[in-house]
Amino acid sequence: MRFAMRKVIYFMSMSLDGYIEGPDRDIDWHQVDDDLHHAFNEQLAAMGGFLHGRVVHELMADFWPTADQDPAAAGPTAEFAVIWRNMPKYVYSRTLQRADWNTTVVHDVVPEEVMALKEQPGGDLALGGAGLAASFAALDLIDEYWVYVHPVLIGRGKPMFPLTDTRTPCGSRAPVPSATVSWNCGTSGRKSPRRADRRAGTAVARSGTGERNHMASDPPGPAAGG
């Protein structure tokens, strides 16, 4: 049986002025309520693996393995703890030798190895962390961008996208419920399916590259910076 090629999806939260974190790795400007957290859980539970750099992975591994044991962490937080523990994880690091919690350590971003991972059966692969995403983007290994735009200007910090002379077109703006907005962006002219966020004030931008193919500030989630 032949399986459809899995996608590498860069899943990230961003401020309205284009930053994924403020000075000193500040992400307390993330506006995430239970509804949005549930939506993140729904999307990420369908993935086939998480791809993270060492910093993001260690932040996640410091909190999520036992997050659902805290009686105060009910609802979507407890839900994501189970998702995180069960999800196959790949941490890219040249210093780590091993990692727990269903995690494979990968020392370098090798296109052939990423393609082999995409050819395996299962859900798509959620990529997190700006540093690792930059390495994937430089090798043209990102298939889609799922960007959650929070309605806040933070002024300075780590930008989501590096400066470039390349122009990437985006599709037409699509009206969705609760004053949110979804964009379909791509370099091939092929539009990705629209994903409408249901929370007021949060826009969702989706970007795909064609056929070539941390939620709240505390705790760290899969749409956090890094």
XYZ file of C-alpha atoms in Angstrom:
226
model
C 0.000 0.000 0.000
C 1.303 3.446 -0.910
C 0.837 6.221 1.650
C 0.500 9.922 0.944
C 3.652 11.866 1.743
C 3.494 13.426 5.190
C 3.987 17.188 5.503
C 6.343 19.159 7.715
C 4.190 21.907 9.236
C 5.760 24.859 11.072
C 3.308 25.504 13.913
C 3.904 28.822 15.683
C 2.348 31.775 17.490
C 3.313 35.272 16.365
C 2.605 38.840 17.436
C 0.920 41.207 15.016
C 4.289 42.859 14.327
C 5.938 39.558 13.461
C 7.718 38.384 16.611
C 7.536 34.931 18.172
C 8.976 36.035 21.503
C 9.952 39.252 23.205
C 13.208 40.134 24.962
C 14.425 37.483 27.434
C 12.269 34.859 25.668
C 9.088 36.544 26.912
C 5.847 35.004 25.601
C 3.419 36.234 28.255
C 1.685 38.232 25.511
C 0.210 34.999 24.086
C -3.566 35.279 24.342
C -4.657 31.673 24.769
C -7.922 30.697 26.409
C -9.330 27.206 26.886
C -11.092 27.271 23.515
C -7.888 27.989 21.623
C -5.973 25.497 23.732
C -8.570 22.838 22.852
C -8.172 23.765 19.168
C -4.392 23.361 19.428
C -4.909 19.977 21.065
C -7.261 18.854 18.319
C -4.797 19.812 15.597
C -1.710 18.420 17.290
C -3.325 15.139 18.351
C -3.726 14.349 14.643
C -0.002 14.800 13.985
C 2.406 11.928 13.566
C 5.340 13.506 15.384
C 6.833 16.645 16.920
C 10.120 18.045 15.579
C 11.866 20.373 18.027
C 15.277 21.812 18.761
C 16.969 21.136 22.098
C 15.800 24.320 23.862
C 12.114 23.866 23.006
C 12.257 20.151 23.751
C 13.804 20.700 27.182
C 11.190 23.344 28.039
C 8.440 20.919 27.085
C 10.039 17.933 28.823
C 10.383 19.948 32.015
C 6.623 20.436 32.301
C 4.412 18.174 30.202
C 5.326 14.632 31.349
C 3.501 15.080 34.656
C 1.306 18.119 33.946
C -1.924 16.137 34.203
C -1.060 14.980 37.737
C -1.756 18.469 39.072
C -5.458 18.743 40.015
C -5.356 22.425 39.058
C -4.227 21.562 35.520
C -7.477 20.078 34.272
C -9.118 20.552 30.886
C -6.929 21.280 27.865
C -3.687 21.316 29.856
C -4.261 17.760 31.071
C -5.342 16.754 27.576
C -2.148 18.016 26.001
C 0.004 16.280 28.615
C -1.327 12.951 27.328
C -0.871 14.020 23.701
C 2.716 15.092 24.368
C 3.707 11.912 26.198
C 2.271 9.623 23.529
C 3.503 11.546 20.490
C 6.724 10.395 18.780
C 9.199 13.236 19.210
C 12.411 14.106 17.370
C 14.806 16.513 19.030
C 17.550 18.020 16.869
C 20.683 18.586 18.925
C 24.427 18.160 18.508
C 24.942 17.928 22.264
C 22.196 15.618 23.517
C 22.986 11.923 23.374
C 19.644 10.591 24.597
C 16.215 11.834 25.601
C 13.251 10.259 27.351
C 9.529 10.321 26.689
C 9.313 8.613 23.303
C 12.008 10.901 21.878
C 14.595 10.236 19.173
C 17.722 12.408 19.151
C 18.831 13.607 15.708
C 22.161 15.412 15.442
C 21.806 17.202 12.104
C 19.074 18.287 9.693
C 19.740 15.998 6.730
C 17.272 16.377 3.839
C 17.367 12.690 2.941
C 16.567 11.702 6.517
C 13.692 14.186 6.711
C 12.285 12.873 3.435
C 12.527 9.305 4.752
C 10.598 10.388 7.860
C 7.926 12.013 5.688
C 7.554 8.803 3.686
C 6.583 6.817 6.778
C 2.863 6.242 7.399
C 1.034 8.419 9.904
C 0.051 12.000 10.507
C 1.936 15.121 9.500
C 4.975 16.373 11.413
C 4.676 19.495 13.582
C 7.829 21.599 13.556
C 8.441 23.996 16.463
C 11.127 26.514 17.358
C 12.521 29.356 15.261
C 16.091 28.074 15.149
C 15.189 24.627 13.887
C 12.605 26.071 11.507
C 15.284 28.324 9.992
C 17.442 25.260 9.316
C 14.502 23.436 7.724
C 13.536 26.486 5.653
C 17.092 26.937 4.371
C 16.894 23.402 2.990
C 13.359 23.905 1.640
C 11.934 21.266 3.971
C 8.855 23.100 5.296
C 5.637 22.253 3.477
C 3.174 24.466 5.359
C 3.161 27.285 7.915
C 0.395 27.395 10.499
C 0.819 30.783 12.136
C -1.406 31.955 14.978
C -1.312 35.747 14.988
C -2.081 37.293 18.372
C -3.545 40.822 18.292
C -0.710 42.516 20.160
C 2.314 44.621 19.163
C 5.367 43.810 21.292
C 7.812 46.174 19.580
C 10.939 44.030 19.566
C 12.114 40.478 20.066
C 12.866 37.465 17.911
C 11.214 37.752 14.474
C 9.436 34.737 13.086
C 10.824 35.194 9.589
C 14.394 36.278 8.782
C 15.027 39.141 6.387
C 14.950 37.929 2.809
C 14.700 39.211 -0.748
C 12.223 36.436 -1.593
C 8.558 37.332 -1.974
C 6.007 34.686 -0.973
C 2.472 35.400 -2.235
C -0.571 34.837 -0.030
C -4.070 34.010 -1.149
C -7.178 36.046 -0.577
C -8.375 36.913 2.878
C -11.168 34.619 4.012
C -13.925 35.733 6.417
C -14.427 33.347 9.323
C -16.537 33.468 12.512
C -15.797 35.596 15.571
C -13.820 38.327 13.828
C -10.913 36.028 13.054
C -9.060 35.812 9.755
C -7.481 32.952 7.805
C -4.970 33.313 4.983
C -3.835 30.688 2.499
C -0.254 31.359 1.425
C 1.978 29.501 -0.989
C 4.694 29.744 -3.587
C 3.095 27.461 -6.167
C -0.343 29.004 -6.582
C -1.946 25.953 -4.975
C -4.041 26.994 -1.988
C -3.961 24.999 1.227
C -7.248 24.078 2.917
C -8.495 26.881 5.123
C -8.333 26.421 8.841
C -10.562 28.858 10.698
C -9.854 29.640 14.299
C -12.940 30.077 16.443
C -11.541 32.494 19.005
C -12.119 36.229 18.715
C -8.982 38.235 18.186
C -6.711 35.431 16.939
C -5.885 35.188 13.257
C -4.597 32.042 11.603
C -2.244 32.187 8.634
C -1.646 29.023 6.633
C 1.188 28.749 4.123
C 2.143 25.890 1.822
C 5.094 25.432 -0.528
C 3.269 23.308 -3.081
C 3.693 19.814 -4.419
C 7.367 19.679 -3.431
C 6.528 18.991 -0.894
C 3.493 26.811 23.817
C 0.226 27.727 24.084
C 0.058 30.080 27.086
C 3.179 31.736 28.447
C 3.128 29.279 31.337
C 3.305 26.390 30.604
C 5.336 26.178 27.363
C 3.273 24.780 24.505
C 3.798 23.655 20.921
C 3.188 27.103 19.451
C 5.813 28.780 21.633
C 9.006 30.428 20.457
C 12.463 28.937 20.583
